[in-house]
Tab-separated table of C-alpha atoms in Angstrom:
chain	number	residue	atom	x	y	z
D	785	LEU	CA	41.945	-154.409	-286.364
D	786	PRO	CA	39.957	-155.472	-289.657
D	787	SER	CA	37.177	-157.480	-288.473
D	788	THR	CA	36.711	-161.236	-289.452
D	789	GLY	CA	33.684	-161.386	-287.724
D	790	SER	CA	35.018	-165.388	-285.516
D	791	ARG	CA	33.857	-166.359	-282.569
D	792	VAL	CA	37.063	-165.720	-280.852
D	793	GLU	CA	37.573	-161.630	-281.977
D	794	ARG	CA	33.740	-161.409	-281.306
D	795	MET	CA	34.363	-163.231	-277.591
D	796	ALA	CA	37.477	-160.380	-277.401
D	797	THR	CA	35.479	-157.380	-278.393
D	798	ALA	CA	32.584	-158.724	-276.096
D	799	LEU	CA	35.362	-158.914	-272.946
D	800	LEU	CA	36.375	-154.752	-274.237
D	801	ALA	CA	32.162	-153.769	-274.133
D	802	ALA	CA	32.209	-155.192	-270.940
D	803	ALA	CA	35.589	-153.800	-269.204
D	804	GLY	CA	35.115	-150.273	-271.253
D	805	SER	CA	31.690	-150.235	-269.499
D	806	THR	CA	32.791	-149.629	-265.693
D	807	SER	CA	34.630	-146.873	-266.330
D	808	ALA	CA	34.261	-143.130	-268.872
D	809	GLN	CA	37.767	-143.499	-268.336
D	810	ARG	CA	38.156	-147.027	-270.230
D	811	SER	CA	35.786	-146.352	-273.181
D	812	THR	CA	32.278	-143.566	-273.587
D	813	ALA	CA	28.872	-144.941	-273.591
D	814	ASP	CA	29.190	-145.060	-277.451
D	815	GLU	CA	32.357	-146.335	-277.996
D	816	VAL	CA	30.696	-148.997	-275.305
D	817	VAL	CA	27.543	-149.134	-277.878
D	818	GLN	CA	29.972	-150.315	-280.905
D	819	LEU	CA	31.624	-152.672	-279.355
D	820	ALA	CA	28.699	-154.470	-277.801
D	821	ARG	CA	27.094	-154.353	-281.319
D	822	ARG	CA	29.910	-155.931	-282.900
D	823	ALA	CA	30.267	-158.287	-280.496
D	824	VAL	CA	26.893	-159.439	-281.186
D	825	THR	CA	26.382	-159.048	-284.730
D	826	SER	CA	26.433	-162.525	-285.084
D	827	GLN	CA	22.604	-164.261	-284.486
D	828	GLU	CA	24.906	-167.420	-283.422
D	829	LEU	CA	24.951	-166.416	-279.567
D	830	VAL	CA	24.476	-170.186	-277.943
D	831	ASN	CA	27.364	-172.618	-278.053
D	832	GLY	CA	28.499	-175.015	-275.942
D	833	ASP	CA	31.077	-172.515	-275.101
D	834	PRO	CA	30.118	-170.948	-271.841
D	835	LEU	CA	32.857	-168.850	-271.836
D	836	ALA	CA	31.561	-166.902	-275.341
D	837	PHE	CA	28.059	-166.972	-274.258
D	838	ARG	CA	28.962	-165.321	-270.508
D	839	LEU	CA	31.168	-162.410	-272.418
D	840	TRP	CA	28.363	-161.800	-274.928
D	841	ALA	CA	25.675	-161.927	-272.167
D	842	ARG	CA	27.855	-159.251	-270.092
D	843	ALA	CA	28.236	-157.197	-273.738
D	844	LEU	CA	24.288	-157.277	-274.008
D	845	THR	CA	24.377	-155.979	-270.246
D	846	ALA	CA	26.760	-152.928	-271.333
D	847	LEU	CA	24.681	-152.194	-274.052
D	848	ALA	CA	21.629	-151.908	-271.566
D	849	ARG	CA	23.476	-149.958	-269.516
D	850	ALA	CA	24.920	-147.525	-272.050
D	851	GLY	CA	20.878	-146.576	-272.041
D	852	HIS	CA	20.181	-149.355	-275.655
D	853	CYS	CA	17.896	-151.165	-273.280
D	854	THR	CA	15.318	-152.637	-276.021
D	855	GLU	CA	17.951	-153.819	-278.386
D	856	ALA	CA	20.131	-155.475	-275.227
D	857	ASP	CA	16.341	-156.984	-274.508
D	858	ARG	CA	15.822	-158.710	-278.179
D	859	HIS	CA	19.216	-160.173	-278.312
D	860	ALA	CA	18.680	-161.597	-275.402
D	861	ARG	CA	15.605	-163.139	-275.464
D	862	SER	CA	16.576	-164.320	-278.647
D	863	ALA	CA	19.807	-166.146	-277.247
D	864	ARG	CA	17.774	-167.532	-274.191
D	865	ALA	CA	15.445	-169.207	-276.113
D	866	SER	CA	18.024	-170.961	-278.390
D	867	ALA	CA	18.826	-171.832	-275.525
D	868	LEU	CA	15.803	-173.555	-274.003
D	869	GLU	CA	15.951	-174.984	-277.275
D	870	LEU	CA	19.702	-176.851	-276.932
D	871	GLY	CA	18.910	-177.374	-273.043
D	872	LEU	CA	21.821	-175.349	-272.080
D	873	ASP	CA	20.998	-174.262	-268.741
D	874	LEU	CA	23.959	-172.046	-267.891
D	875	ALA	CA	23.196	-170.094	-270.991
D	876	VAL	CA	19.507	-169.317	-270.268
D	877	ALA	CA	20.434	-168.658	-266.794
D	878	GLU	CA	23.176	-165.893	-268.291
D	879	PHE	CA	21.291	-164.169	-270.468
D	880	SER	CA	17.951	-164.273	-268.121
D	881	THR	CA	20.416	-162.240	-265.839
D	882	THR	CA	21.165	-159.844	-268.503
D	883	LEU	CA	17.910	-159.648	-269.019
D	884	ALA	CA	17.343	-158.847	-265.204
D	885	THR	CA	19.750	-156.110	-264.893
D	886	SER	CA	18.084	-154.396	-268.262
D	887	LEU	CA	14.639	-154.894	-266.787
D	888	MET	CA	15.906	-153.084	-263.273
D	889	ILE	CA	17.144	-149.849	-265.453
D	890	GLN	CA	13.974	-149.711	-266.921
D	891	GLY	CA	11.837	-149.830	-264.186
D	892	SER	CA	10.612	-152.782	-264.343
D	893	PRO	CA	11.140	-154.852	-260.586
D	894	SER	CA	8.848	-156.658	-261.373
D	895	ASP	CA	9.922	-158.213	-264.565
D	896	ALA	CA	12.504	-158.137	-263.028
D	897	GLU	CA	11.926	-160.997	-260.140
D	898	THR	CA	10.666	-163.345	-263.325
D	899	GLU	CA	13.909	-163.396	-264.830
D	900	ALA	CA	15.814	-163.647	-261.886
D	901	ARG	CA	14.317	-166.491	-260.590
D	902	ARG	CA	14.167	-168.353	-264.114
D	903	ALA	CA	18.648	-168.073	-264.040
D	904	LEU	CA	18.815	-169.264	-260.359
D	905	LEU	CA	15.988	-172.080	-261.074
D	906	ALA	CA	17.939	-173.119	-264.627
D	907	THR	CA	21.763	-173.725	-262.285
D	908	GLU	CA	19.990	-174.912	-258.885
D	909	GLY	CA	22.242	-177.344	-257.480
D	910	ARG	CA	25.457	-176.403	-259.707
D	911	PRO	CA	28.035	-174.256	-260.001
D	912	TRP	CA	28.078	-170.850	-261.839
D	913	ILE	CA	30.094	-168.231	-261.466
D	914	GLY	CA	27.309	-165.636	-262.372
D	915	ARG	CA	25.137	-166.620	-259.606
D	916	PRO	CA	26.310	-164.424	-257.480
D	917	LEU	CA	24.888	-161.713	-260.514
D	918	ALA	CA	21.477	-163.096	-260.365
D	919	ILE	CA	20.916	-163.143	-256.393
D	920	ALA	CA	22.343	-159.416	-256.605
D	921	ALA	CA	19.326	-158.539	-259.182
D	922	LEU	CA	17.108	-160.492	-257.768
D	923	THR	CA	17.641	-158.679	-254.206
D	924	ASP	CA	17.132	-155.203	-255.762
D	925	ALA	CA	13.942	-156.059	-257.576
D	926	LEU	CA	12.272	-157.841	-254.555
D	927	SER	CA	13.837	-154.575	-252.317
D	928	ALA	CA	12.393	-152.574	-254.894
D	929	GLN	CA	9.149	-153.986	-254.325
D	930	GLY	CA	9.308	-154.106	-251.026
D	931	GLN	CA	9.880	-157.427	-249.824
D	932	MET	CA	12.939	-156.825	-247.530
D	933	ASP	CA	12.103	-160.490	-246.238
D	934	GLU	CA	12.552	-162.518	-249.036
D	935	SER	CA	15.493	-160.525	-249.671
D	936	GLU	CA	17.014	-161.212	-246.367
D	937	ALA	CA	16.327	-164.810	-246.611
D	938	LEU	CA	17.485	-164.844	-250.179
D	939	LEU	CA	20.945	-163.200	-249.051
D	940	ALA	CA	20.702	-165.821	-245.971
D	941	THR	CA	21.807	-168.596	-248.852
D	942	CYS	CA	25.039	-167.245	-249.628
D	943	ASP	CA	28.360	-168.670	-248.768
D	944	GLU	CA	31.756	-166.974	-248.776
D	945	SER	CA	31.605	-168.487	-252.251
D	946	ASP	CA	29.819	-166.344	-252.960
D	947	LEU	CA	30.709	-162.199	-252.129
D	948	VAL	CA	34.095	-162.465	-252.500
D	949	PRO	CA	34.681	-158.652	-253.531
D	950	TRP	CA	37.601	-158.974	-255.773
D	951	THR	CA	35.444	-160.098	-258.063
D	952	MET	CA	33.345	-158.412	-260.126
D	953	GLU	CA	30.060	-160.975	-259.500
D	954	GLY	CA	30.884	-160.837	-255.900
D	955	ARG	CA	31.677	-157.021	-255.484
D	956	ALA	CA	28.328	-156.617	-257.098
D	957	LEU	CA	26.441	-159.138	-254.423
D	958	LEU	CA	28.205	-157.279	-251.430
D	959	GLU	CA	26.758	-153.848	-253.316
D	960	HIS	CA	23.395	-154.908	-252.975
D	961	ARG	CA	23.529	-156.443	-249.669
D	962	GLY	CA	24.851	-153.455	-248.028
D	963	ARG	CA	21.873	-151.575	-249.298
D	964	LEU	CA	19.339	-153.903	-248.351
D	965	ARG	CA	21.168	-153.317	-244.503
D	966	ALA	CA	20.878	-149.495	-245.087
D	967	ILE	CA	17.271	-150.055	-245.651
D	968	GLN	CA	16.736	-152.300	-242.973
D	969	SER	CA	18.600	-149.488	-240.359
D	970	ARG	CA	21.056	-151.506	-239.735
D	971	PRO	CA	24.121	-148.980	-240.828
D	972	ALA	CA	26.779	-150.328	-239.222
D	973	GLU	CA	26.527	-153.647	-241.399
D	974	ALA	CA	25.766	-151.622	-244.372
D	975	LEU	CA	28.348	-149.136	-244.129
D	976	ALA	CA	30.930	-152.493	-243.882
D	977	ASP	CA	29.331	-153.944	-246.867
D	978	LEU	CA	29.141	-150.893	-248.821
D	979	LEU	CA	33.040	-150.036	-248.489
D	980	LEU	CA	34.613	-153.144	-248.692
D	981	ALA	CA	32.740	-153.089	-251.993
D	982	GLY	CA	33.523	-149.595	-252.994
D	983	HIS	CA	37.017	-150.475	-251.875
D	984	HIS	CA	37.434	-152.978	-255.111
D	985	ALA	CA	36.046	-151.190	-257.048
D	986	GLU	CA	38.439	-148.051	-256.931
D	987	GLU	CA	40.971	-150.765	-256.917
D	988	GLY	CA	39.638	-151.602	-259.926
D	989	GLY	CA	39.075	-148.455	-262.022
D	990	ILE	CA	34.997	-149.488	-261.929
D	991	ASP	CA	33.006	-145.521	-261.426
D	992	ASN	CA	30.817	-145.749	-263.718
D	993	PRO	CA	27.591	-144.658	-261.209
D	994	ALA	CA	25.543	-147.348	-263.381
D	995	VAL	CA	27.682	-150.283	-262.404
D	996	THR	CA	28.208	-149.464	-258.941
D	997	CYS	CA	26.764	-146.606	-256.817
D	998	TRP	CA	28.219	-147.839	-253.125
D	999	ARG	CA	28.883	-143.893	-252.688
D	1000	ALA	CA	25.007	-143.151	-252.139
D	1001	GLY	CA	24.422	-145.855	-249.761
D	1002	ALA	CA	27.356	-145.326	-247.571
D	1003	VAL	CA	26.518	-142.085	-247.020
D	1004	VAL	CA	23.289	-142.504	-246.090
D	1005	ALA	CA	24.271	-144.963	-243.880
D	1006	PHE	CA	27.054	-143.511	-242.362
D	1007	ARG	CA	24.916	-140.451	-241.544
D	1008	THR	CA	22.261	-143.076	-239.937
D	1009	GLN	CA	24.972	-144.228	-237.689
D	1010	HIS	CA	25.620	-140.618	-236.082
D	1011	ARG	CA	22.613	-139.428	-236.306
């Protein structure tokens, strides 16, 4: 369709980018990049519409997963700065989570930890649909730095609403918990988490290893359990 540049169109395009990034059967990496760029062309990435800036943040995450981390980071930092000026805590949290995810892809767990903590601090004491993603990013960053006890303490703060496995957010957190359990030599628990996350990933047609790598963790947990 002809591009109008309207907010609604860019929201729809961001949704297509995020959904397309979950499987090569939906979109190629190049197509995801084109969709994400189309969604965030405007400088107006922050406004009073939580659904809009959540979708744009997810489109930027898709851009980072397609290998364009620097570009995604630039947009996310600009959007977060605007959100801070406007006092939009949810937007601060969304774009900080995008940065945390991108920084982990780039192998910078310390910086990713800072961003994930910023996201959780911005939404402390209030409901936020992206909380499981921020917790997953922080758990991943802490584990990468050898801080297993702190990762475990963080996961202990999660409740059932954070770990709903048929949501994108809950599935990601469940997978991260499974990977931590594997590192902690708790293979039975790790395998249970990873297989449940994998079941819902397959149900949703999610197979991009940049989005989910439950199989690798499950194999390690299975071999450990059956030694």
